[in-house]
Structures are given as structure tokens and as C-alpha cells.
Short mmCIF file of C-alpha atoms in Angstrom, two decimals:
data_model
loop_
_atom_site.label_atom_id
_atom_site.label_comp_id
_atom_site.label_asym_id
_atom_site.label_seq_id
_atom_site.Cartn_x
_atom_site.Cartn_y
_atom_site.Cartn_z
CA UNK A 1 0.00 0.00 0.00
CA UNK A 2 1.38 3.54 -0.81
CA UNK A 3 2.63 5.89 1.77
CA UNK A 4 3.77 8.84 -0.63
CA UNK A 5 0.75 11.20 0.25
CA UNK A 6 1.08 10.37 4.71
CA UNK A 7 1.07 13.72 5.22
CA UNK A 8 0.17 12.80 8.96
CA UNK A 9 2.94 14.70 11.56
CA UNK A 10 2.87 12.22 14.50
CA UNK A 11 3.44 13.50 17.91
CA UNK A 12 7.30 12.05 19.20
CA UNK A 13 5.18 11.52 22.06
CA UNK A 14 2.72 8.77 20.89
CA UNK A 15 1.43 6.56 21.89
CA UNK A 16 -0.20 9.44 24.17
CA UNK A 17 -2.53 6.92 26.28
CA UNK A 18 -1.81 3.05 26.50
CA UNK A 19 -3.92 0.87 29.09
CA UNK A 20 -1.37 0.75 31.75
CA UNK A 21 -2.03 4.39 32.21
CA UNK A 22 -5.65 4.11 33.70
CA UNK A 23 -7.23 2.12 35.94
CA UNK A 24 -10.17 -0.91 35.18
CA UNK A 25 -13.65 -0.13 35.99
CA UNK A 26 -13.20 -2.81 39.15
CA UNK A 27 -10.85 -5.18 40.58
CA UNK A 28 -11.75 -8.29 38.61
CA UNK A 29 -11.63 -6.41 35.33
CA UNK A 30 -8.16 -5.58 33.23
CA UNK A 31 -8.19 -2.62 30.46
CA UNK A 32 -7.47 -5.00 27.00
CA UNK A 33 -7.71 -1.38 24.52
CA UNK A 34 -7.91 1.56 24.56
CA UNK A 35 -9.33 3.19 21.15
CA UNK A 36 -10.94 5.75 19.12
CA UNK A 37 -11.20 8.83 21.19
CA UNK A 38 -13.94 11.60 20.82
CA UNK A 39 -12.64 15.28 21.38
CA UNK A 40 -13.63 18.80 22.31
CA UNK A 41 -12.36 21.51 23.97
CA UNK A 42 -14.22 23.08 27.45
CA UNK A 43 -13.12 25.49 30.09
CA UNK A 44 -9.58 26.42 28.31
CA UNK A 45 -8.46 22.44 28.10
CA UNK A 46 -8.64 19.69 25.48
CA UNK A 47 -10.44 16.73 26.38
CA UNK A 48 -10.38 12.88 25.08
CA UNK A 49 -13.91 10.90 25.81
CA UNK A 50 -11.47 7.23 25.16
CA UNK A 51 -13.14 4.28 24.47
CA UNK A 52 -12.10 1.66 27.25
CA UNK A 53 -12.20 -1.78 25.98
CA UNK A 54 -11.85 -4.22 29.49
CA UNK A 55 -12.59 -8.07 29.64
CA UNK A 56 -11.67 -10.46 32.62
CA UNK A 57 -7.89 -12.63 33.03
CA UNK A 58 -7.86 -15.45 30.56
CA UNK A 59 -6.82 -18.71 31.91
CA UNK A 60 -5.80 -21.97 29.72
CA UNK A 61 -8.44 -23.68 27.72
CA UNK A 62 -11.46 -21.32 28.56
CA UNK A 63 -12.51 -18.35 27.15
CA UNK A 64 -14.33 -15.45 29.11
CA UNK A 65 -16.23 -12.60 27.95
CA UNK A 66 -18.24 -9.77 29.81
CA UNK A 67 -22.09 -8.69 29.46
CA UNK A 68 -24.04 -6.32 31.04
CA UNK A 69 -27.25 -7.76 32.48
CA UNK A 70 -30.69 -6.58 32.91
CA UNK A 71 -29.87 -5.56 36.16
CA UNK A 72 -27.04 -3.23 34.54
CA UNK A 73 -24.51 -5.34 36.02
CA UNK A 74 -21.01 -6.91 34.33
CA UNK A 75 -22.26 -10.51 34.04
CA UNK A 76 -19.20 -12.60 33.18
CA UNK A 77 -19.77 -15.80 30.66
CA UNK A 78 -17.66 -18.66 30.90
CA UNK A 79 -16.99 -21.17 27.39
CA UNK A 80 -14.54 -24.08 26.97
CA UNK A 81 -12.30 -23.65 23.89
CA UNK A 82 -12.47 -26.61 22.36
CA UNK A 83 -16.90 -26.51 22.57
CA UNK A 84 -17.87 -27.09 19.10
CA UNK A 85 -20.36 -24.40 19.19
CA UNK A 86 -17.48 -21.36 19.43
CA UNK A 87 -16.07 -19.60 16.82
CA UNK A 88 -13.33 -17.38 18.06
CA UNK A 89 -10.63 -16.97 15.34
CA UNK A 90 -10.73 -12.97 15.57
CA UNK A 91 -9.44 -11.54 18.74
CA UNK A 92 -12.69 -9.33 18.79
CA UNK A 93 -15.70 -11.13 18.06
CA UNK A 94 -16.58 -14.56 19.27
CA UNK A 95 -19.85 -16.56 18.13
CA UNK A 96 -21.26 -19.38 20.49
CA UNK A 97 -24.23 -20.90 18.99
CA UNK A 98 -24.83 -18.78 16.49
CA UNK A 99 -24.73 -15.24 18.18
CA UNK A 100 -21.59 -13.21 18.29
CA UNK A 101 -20.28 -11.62 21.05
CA UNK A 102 -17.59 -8.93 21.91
CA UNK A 103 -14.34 -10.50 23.95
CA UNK A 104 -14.37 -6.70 25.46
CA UNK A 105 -17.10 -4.51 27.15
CA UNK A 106 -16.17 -1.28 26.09
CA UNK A 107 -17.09 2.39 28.46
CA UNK A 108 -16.42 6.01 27.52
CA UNK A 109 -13.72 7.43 29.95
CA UNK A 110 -12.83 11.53 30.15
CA UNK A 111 -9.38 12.25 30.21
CA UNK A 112 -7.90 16.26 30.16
CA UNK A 113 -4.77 17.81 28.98
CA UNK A 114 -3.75 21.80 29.63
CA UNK A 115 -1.16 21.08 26.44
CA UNK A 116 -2.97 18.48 24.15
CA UNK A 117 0.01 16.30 25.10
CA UNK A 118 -0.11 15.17 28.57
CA UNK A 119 -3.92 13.65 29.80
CA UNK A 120 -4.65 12.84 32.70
CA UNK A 121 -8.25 11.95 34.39
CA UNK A 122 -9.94 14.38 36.68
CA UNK A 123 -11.10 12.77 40.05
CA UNK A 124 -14.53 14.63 39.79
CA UNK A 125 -15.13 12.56 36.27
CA UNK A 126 -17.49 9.94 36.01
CA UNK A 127 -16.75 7.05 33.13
CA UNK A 128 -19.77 6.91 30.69
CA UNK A 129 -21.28 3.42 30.69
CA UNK A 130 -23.81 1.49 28.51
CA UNK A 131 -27.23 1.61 30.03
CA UNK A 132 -30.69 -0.05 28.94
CA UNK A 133 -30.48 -3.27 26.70
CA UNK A 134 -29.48 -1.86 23.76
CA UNK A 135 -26.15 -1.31 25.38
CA UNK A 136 -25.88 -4.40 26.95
CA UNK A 137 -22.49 -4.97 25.55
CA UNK A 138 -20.58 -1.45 25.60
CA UNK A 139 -20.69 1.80 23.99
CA UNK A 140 -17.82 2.53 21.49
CA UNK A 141 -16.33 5.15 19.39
CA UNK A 142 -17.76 8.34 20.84
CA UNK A 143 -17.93 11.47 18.45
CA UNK A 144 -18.71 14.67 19.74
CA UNK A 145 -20.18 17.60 18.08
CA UNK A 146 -21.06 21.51 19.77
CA UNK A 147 -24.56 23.36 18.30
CA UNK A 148 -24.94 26.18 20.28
CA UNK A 149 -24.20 25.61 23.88
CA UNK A 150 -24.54 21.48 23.45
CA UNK A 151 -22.69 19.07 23.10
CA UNK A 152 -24.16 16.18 20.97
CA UNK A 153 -22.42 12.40 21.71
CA UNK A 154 -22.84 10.30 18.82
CA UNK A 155 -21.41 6.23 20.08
CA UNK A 156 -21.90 3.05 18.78
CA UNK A 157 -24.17 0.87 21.13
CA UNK A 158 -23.87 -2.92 20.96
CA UNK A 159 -26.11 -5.24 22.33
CA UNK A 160 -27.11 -8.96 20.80
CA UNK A 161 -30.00 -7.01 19.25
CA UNK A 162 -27.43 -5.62 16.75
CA UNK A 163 -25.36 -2.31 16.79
CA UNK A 164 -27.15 0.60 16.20
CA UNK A 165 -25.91 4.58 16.85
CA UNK A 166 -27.04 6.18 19.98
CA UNK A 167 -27.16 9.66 21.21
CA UNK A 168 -26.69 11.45 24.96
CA UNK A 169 -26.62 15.27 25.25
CA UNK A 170 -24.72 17.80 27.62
CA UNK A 171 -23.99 21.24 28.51
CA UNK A 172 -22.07 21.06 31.44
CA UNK A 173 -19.96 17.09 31.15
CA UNK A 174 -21.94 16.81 34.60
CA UNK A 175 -25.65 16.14 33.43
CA UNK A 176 -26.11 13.57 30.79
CA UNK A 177 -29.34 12.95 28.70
CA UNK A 178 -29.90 10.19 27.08
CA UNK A 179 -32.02 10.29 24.10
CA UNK A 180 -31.99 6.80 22.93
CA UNK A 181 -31.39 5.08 19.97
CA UNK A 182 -31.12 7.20 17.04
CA UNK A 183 -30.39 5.29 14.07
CA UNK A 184 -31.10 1.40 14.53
CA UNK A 185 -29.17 -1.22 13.60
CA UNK A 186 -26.88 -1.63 11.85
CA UNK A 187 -25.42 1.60 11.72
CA UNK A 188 -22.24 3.43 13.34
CA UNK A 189 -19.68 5.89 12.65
CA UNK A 190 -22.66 8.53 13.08
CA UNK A 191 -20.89 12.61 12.96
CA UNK A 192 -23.26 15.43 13.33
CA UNK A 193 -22.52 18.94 11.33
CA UNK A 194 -21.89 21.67 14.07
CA UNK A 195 -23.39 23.75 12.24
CA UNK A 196 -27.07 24.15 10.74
CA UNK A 197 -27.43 24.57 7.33
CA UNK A 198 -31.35 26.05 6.82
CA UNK A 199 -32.06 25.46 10.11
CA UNK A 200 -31.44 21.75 9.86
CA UNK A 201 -29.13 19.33 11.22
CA UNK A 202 -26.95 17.11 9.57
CA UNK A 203 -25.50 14.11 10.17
CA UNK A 204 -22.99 11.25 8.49
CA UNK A 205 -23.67 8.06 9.28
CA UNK A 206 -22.75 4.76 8.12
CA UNK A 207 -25.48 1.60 7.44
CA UNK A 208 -24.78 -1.68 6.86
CA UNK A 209 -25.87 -3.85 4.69
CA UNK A 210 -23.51 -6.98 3.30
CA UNK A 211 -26.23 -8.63 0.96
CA UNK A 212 -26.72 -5.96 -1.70
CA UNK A 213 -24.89 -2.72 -1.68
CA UNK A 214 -22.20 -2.34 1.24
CA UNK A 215 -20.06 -0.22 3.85
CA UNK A 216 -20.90 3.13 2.34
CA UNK A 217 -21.42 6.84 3.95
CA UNK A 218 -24.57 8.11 4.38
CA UNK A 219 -25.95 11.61 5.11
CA UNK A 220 -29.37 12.72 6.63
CA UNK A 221 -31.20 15.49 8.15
CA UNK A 222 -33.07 16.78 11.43
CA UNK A 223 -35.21 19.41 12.45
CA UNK A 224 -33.91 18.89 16.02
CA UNK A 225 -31.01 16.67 16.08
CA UNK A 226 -32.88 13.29 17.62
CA UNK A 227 -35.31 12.26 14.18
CA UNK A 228 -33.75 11.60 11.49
CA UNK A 229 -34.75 11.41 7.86
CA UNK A 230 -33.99 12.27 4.05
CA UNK A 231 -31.14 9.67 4.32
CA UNK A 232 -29.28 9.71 1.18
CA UNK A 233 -25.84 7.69 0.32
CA UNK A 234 -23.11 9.79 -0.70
CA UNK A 235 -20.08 8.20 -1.03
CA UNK A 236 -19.25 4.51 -1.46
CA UNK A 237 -15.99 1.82 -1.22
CA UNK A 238 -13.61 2.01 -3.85
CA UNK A 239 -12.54 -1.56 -6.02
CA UNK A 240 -9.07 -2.82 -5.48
CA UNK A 241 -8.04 0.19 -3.80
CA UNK A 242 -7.42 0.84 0.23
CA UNK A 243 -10.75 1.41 0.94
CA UNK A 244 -12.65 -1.25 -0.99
CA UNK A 245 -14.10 -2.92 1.84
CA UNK A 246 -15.75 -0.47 4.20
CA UNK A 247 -15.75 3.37 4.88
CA UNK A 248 -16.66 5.52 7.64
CA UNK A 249 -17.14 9.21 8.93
CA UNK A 250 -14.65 10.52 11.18
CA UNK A 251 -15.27 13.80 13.22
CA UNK A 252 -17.96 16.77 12.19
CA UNK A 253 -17.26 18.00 8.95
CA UNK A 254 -14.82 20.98 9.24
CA UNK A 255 -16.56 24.06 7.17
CA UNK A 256 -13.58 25.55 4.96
CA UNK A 257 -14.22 28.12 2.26
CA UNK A 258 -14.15 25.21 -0.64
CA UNK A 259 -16.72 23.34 1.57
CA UNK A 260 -17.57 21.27 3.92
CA UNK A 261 -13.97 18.46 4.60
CA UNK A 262 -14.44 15.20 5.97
CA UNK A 263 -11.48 13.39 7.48
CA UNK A 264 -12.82 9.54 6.74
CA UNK A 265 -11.58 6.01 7.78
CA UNK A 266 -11.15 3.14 5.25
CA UNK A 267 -10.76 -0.46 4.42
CA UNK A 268 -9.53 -3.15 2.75
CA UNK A 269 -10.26 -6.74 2.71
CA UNK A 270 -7.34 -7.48 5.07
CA UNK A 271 -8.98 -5.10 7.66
CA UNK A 272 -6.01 -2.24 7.40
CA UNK A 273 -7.30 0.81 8.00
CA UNK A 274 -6.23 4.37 6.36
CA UNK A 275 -7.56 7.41 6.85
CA UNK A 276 -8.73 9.70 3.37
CA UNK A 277 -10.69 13.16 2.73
CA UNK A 278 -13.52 14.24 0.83
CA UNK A 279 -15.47 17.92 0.30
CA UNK A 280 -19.08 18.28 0.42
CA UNK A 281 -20.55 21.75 -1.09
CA UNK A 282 -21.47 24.18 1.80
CA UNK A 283 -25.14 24.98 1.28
CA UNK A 284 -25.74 21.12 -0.37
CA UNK A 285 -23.83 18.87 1.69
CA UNK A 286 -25.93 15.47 0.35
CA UNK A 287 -23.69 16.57 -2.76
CA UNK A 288 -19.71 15.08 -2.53
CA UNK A 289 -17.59 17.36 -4.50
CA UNK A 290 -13.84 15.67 -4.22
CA UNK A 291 -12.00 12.99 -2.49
CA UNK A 292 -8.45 12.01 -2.06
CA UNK A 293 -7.45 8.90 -4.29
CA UNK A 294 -4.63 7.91 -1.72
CA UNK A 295 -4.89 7.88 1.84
CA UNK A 296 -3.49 10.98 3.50
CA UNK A 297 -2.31 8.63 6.80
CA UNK A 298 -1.32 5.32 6.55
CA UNK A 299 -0.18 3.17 9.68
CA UNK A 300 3.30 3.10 9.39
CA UNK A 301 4.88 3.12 12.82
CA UNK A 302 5.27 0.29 15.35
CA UNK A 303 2.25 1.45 17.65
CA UNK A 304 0.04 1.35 14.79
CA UNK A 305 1.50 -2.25 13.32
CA UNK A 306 1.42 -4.01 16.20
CA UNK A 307 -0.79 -4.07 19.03
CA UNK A 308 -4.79 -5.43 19.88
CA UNK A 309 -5.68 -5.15 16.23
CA UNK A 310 -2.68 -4.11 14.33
CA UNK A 311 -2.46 -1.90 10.82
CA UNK A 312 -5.23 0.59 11.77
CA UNK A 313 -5.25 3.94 12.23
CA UNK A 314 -8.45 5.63 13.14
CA UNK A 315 -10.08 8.73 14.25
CA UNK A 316 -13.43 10.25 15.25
CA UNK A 317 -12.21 13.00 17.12
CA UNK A 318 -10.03 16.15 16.19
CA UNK A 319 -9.19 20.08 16.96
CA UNK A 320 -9.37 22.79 14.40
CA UNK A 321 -7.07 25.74 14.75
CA UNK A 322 -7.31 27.87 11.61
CA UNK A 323 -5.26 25.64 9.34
CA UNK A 324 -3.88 23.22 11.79
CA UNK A 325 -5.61 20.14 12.34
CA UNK A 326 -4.95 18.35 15.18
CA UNK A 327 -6.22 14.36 14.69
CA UNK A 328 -6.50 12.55 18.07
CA UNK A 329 -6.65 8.60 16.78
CA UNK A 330 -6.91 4.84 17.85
CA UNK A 331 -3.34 3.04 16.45
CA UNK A 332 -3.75 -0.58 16.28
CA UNK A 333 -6.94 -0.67 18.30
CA UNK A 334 -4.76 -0.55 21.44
CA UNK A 335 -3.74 3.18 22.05
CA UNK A 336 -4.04 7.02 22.11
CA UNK A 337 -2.28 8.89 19.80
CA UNK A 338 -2.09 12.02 17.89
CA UNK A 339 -0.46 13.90 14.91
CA UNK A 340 -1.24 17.52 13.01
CA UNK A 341 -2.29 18.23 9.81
CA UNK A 342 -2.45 20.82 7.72
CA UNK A 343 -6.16 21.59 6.17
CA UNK A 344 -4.38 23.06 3.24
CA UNK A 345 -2.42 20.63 2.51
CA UNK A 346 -5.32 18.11 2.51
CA UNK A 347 -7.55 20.31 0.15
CA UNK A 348 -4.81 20.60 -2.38
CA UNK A 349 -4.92 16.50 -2.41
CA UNK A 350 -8.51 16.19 -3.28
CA UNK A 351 -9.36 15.45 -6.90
CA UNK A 352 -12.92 16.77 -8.14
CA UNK A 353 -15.55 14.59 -10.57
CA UNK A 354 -14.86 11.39 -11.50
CA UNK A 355 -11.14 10.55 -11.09
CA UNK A 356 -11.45 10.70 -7.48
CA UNK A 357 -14.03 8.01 -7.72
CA UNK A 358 -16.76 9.61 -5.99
#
């Protein structure tokens, strides 16, 4: 896969966060991951919401995952390896008798920085966990988007009845509302606009659907950022190139003066992850302008190789400061890293019409 257009400026810090750094939810518990951070900035700091991925110790020819029962509680399930109902040849999903299952129960945890370097967890924090049974097990890959004076968190909720994209709201980080499921399964990968554009909101979001048609990006609109309709698909996998196999949004679309720029995650077959652009036009963003035909970050370095899930790099949070972009990312779905970008830079790599295979 080429690397000639990583334009990606790590931080010589990374990895920023690995799970030795914070602690499990209890005693029993050890942190496996920790991935995909959503970001925002509040009170004159930058701030991670880190997806904590935690299971229980392993021990020699059984195989453990965690649940969360009805009664909201971390229910642990116990299988023998060699039953001939499991199927656990990925190192993420498991299926026992026909249903899959997660080998980690993943939480949202706040971390802080003063520098956008150096995090660090404030005691008066609370971790954000799955509740009700459509988070049963874990909510992942938190995105967070500011209309007005709220902050919207877009996460993917997982439960056995599939994984759909739910939404809390806050103004404060103190007060949490949940507002339920807001697209059903099986969708993820859900950014809202920060903006509205004719009073409406707007919202990426990615459907599933392996039969007929595939990973591709959707957009839709709301007249108050919980109901959701007009859903229209805007941009689609590429053949034979790095991201044939699935696509995703990243972070709300940064308004530029070309229009609006999506930092995306794709896919190949072999599950490596890269991370691309495209433009959507500012007052018609259901209408994809350009996209990069190469990745503009491509794992490269030995925390994004090797690790829970190696060869990914991914992101669904990020900090805009006039042309710097500043990319906070999972690195082989273990740890917290970070590198800058410049916005310019990425807009002079997007082609427009068709030989960017829009």
C-alpha cells in the first residue's frame, strides 16, 4: 500500500494513552484497549472521551467474555475452547451458537490535557457506561459535536440485538441525557454537522448492509437533532483500492471556504485501516464534490502495526485551529495517539468529478 501522500505529523510523544495508564472499571476487570477517542475543547483544556475496551484474566483452555445484564450489572460468561459451538478466530468477536459476542465490554472514559500532550483523568469525572439493553455490551467510538451551547455524543451501542448509533446530550460534562437510539441497527460511525445549514441538522452516518450494496457513507437530516430522515448515500468503497471494503465518517465535517472536509476512515479486505478526505458543497452537503485517491495517513509506525488489532489507524475526534488540524486517533486498536495536519495541505490532495471516484 502507498505511503507517498502520509502527510500525517505524528506527535514524538505517541502513543499518548496506553492501558497501563488508567485504571479498570473494578478489581476483577483488566483494560485490553484503549481506542478511538472523541474530542472537544471546554473550560480552556482539550479533552479525550477514550473508548475503554476491558474483559476479565484469561486462563488456559477457557474463554471469558463480559455482558451487562438486565440488572445493569457486568455478568461474566464462561466457554470451553475446544466446545464445538465457538467460533473465536478474531481476537474481537466470538460466536457461540450462532450469536456473536464482543471479547471486550467497552465504556467512555474523560481524560484532560492543559497542552494536548499530557492527559490525565480528573477525580470529579465519572466514566460513561452502557445503560438499557441496547447497550448491553458497551458503547464505542464516541464522536462529539457543539450546536450552540450542546454538546451532541454520537457512540456506537452494541447489544445482541445488533449495533445501532445512539445519542446522549450535555452542557455542562456533569448532566447527561440520554435520548436513545437514534439510528437502529446496523449503523455506526454517526458525525453530526456543528453547524445548521437552513435550520437543519446534519449528520454522516454509516449503514450496513452486506447482501446488496455495502459499507458506504450516508448523510441525513433533522429538524432537532434526535429524528432523522432524508437519508441519502453519498459516497461509497472504492474496487481494489485501500478502501474497498468499508468506509466511515470521522469527526464533524470541518466548514472551509471550498466546503464542507471530511477526514474519513477506510478499508480493505485485510482489515487495514487508512484514513482519506472528501469535500461536500457548503449549502448542499448530500452533494460530494472531491476525495483524495490515496490515503493521506497510513499506519506506518510500530504502535500502529502491532498491538490489539494491528495496521489501523483511526479517528473520530479532532481540533481545528485555523489551518492546523490536530487528529486525536486509535493506532492498532490498542492506544491514544495524535499527529497535526495541515487543512491546506489536505484540500490541495482532493481530486474533483470522476477521477477521485466519488
Amino acid at each position: 500500500m502507498t505511503t507517498m501522500n502520509d502527510i500525517a505529523r505524528r506527535f514524538p510523544e505517541n502513543p499518548l494513552l496506553m492501558p497501563k495508564d488508567l485504571r479498570p472499571c473494578s478489581a476483577d476487570m483488566q483494560i485490553i484497549s484503549l481506542l478511538n477517542p472523541g474530542v472537544f475543547t471546554f473550560e480552556g483544556k482539550i479533552w479525550l472521551l477514550v473508548r475503554v475496551a476491558e474483559s476479565i484474566a484469561q486462563k488456559e483452555g477457557v474463554i471469558f467474555f463480559p455482558v451487562v445484564n438486565a440488572l445493569g450489572k457486568v455478568e461474566i460468561i464462561e466457554i470451553p475452547l475446544n466446545d464445538p459451538d465457538l467460533v473465536a478466530d478474531d481476537p474481537r468477536v466470538i460466536n457461540y451458537k450462532g450469536l456473536d459476542y464482543l471479547t471486550t465490554l467497552s465504556h467512555l472514559r474523560i481524560m484532560c490535557s492543559d497542552d494536548g500532550v499530557h492527559f490525565y483523568e480528573p477525580e470529579d469525572c465519572n466514566s460513561i457506561m452502557g445503560i438499557g439493553v441496547h447497550e448491553q455490551y458497551g458503547i464505542e467510538d464516541c464522536r462529539v459535536s457543539r450546536v450552540g451551547d450542546t454538546f451532541y455524543l454520537t457512540y456506537t451501542a452494541v447489544s445482541d440485538k445488533g449495533v445501532g448509533v445512539g445519542l446522549r446530550t450535555t452542557k455542562d460534562w456533569k448532566a447527561f441525557e440520554p435520548k436513545g437510539m437514534i439510528f437502529p441497527p446496523h449503523n455506526k460511525d454517526c458525525a453530526i454537522f456543528e453547524e445548521l445549514i437552513d435550520g437543519r441538522f446534519y449528520a454522516l452516518h454509516r449503514p450496513t448492509s452486506p447482501q446488496i450494496g455495502g459499507n458506504y457513507i450516508w448523510i441525513s437530516d433533522s429538524p432537532d437533532g434526535i429524528h432523522w430522515g432524508n437519508h441519502q448515500c453519498i459516497l461509497k468503497t472504492r474496487p481494489g483500492m485501500w478502501d474497498s471494503a468499508r468506509i466511515g465518517a470521522g469527526a464533524a465535517p470541518i466548514k472551509t471556504d471550498k466546503g464542507w472536509l471530511e477526514i474519513y476512515h477506510g478499508a480493505n479486505p485485510e482489515h487495514q485501516y487508512c484514513l482519506g478526505a472528501f469535500l461536500m458543497d457548503l449549502q448542499e452537503p448530500a452533494k460530494v464534490i472531491a476525495r483524495t485517491v490515496d490515503p493521506i495517513m497510513v499506519p506506518t509506525e510500530n504502535y500502529e502495526l502491532s498491538g490489539f488489532f494491528g495496521y489501523v489507524v483511526f479517528t473520530n475526534g479532532h481540533i481545528v485551529e485555523g489551518d492546523k488540524l490536530t487528529i486525536y486517533y486509535g493506532a492498532a486498536d490498542e492506544f491514544v495517539c495524535g499527529a497535526h495536519f495541515s487543512i491546506k495541505e489536505i484540500l490541495l490532495l482532493l481530486q474533483y468529478g470522476e477521477p477521485s471516484g466519488i
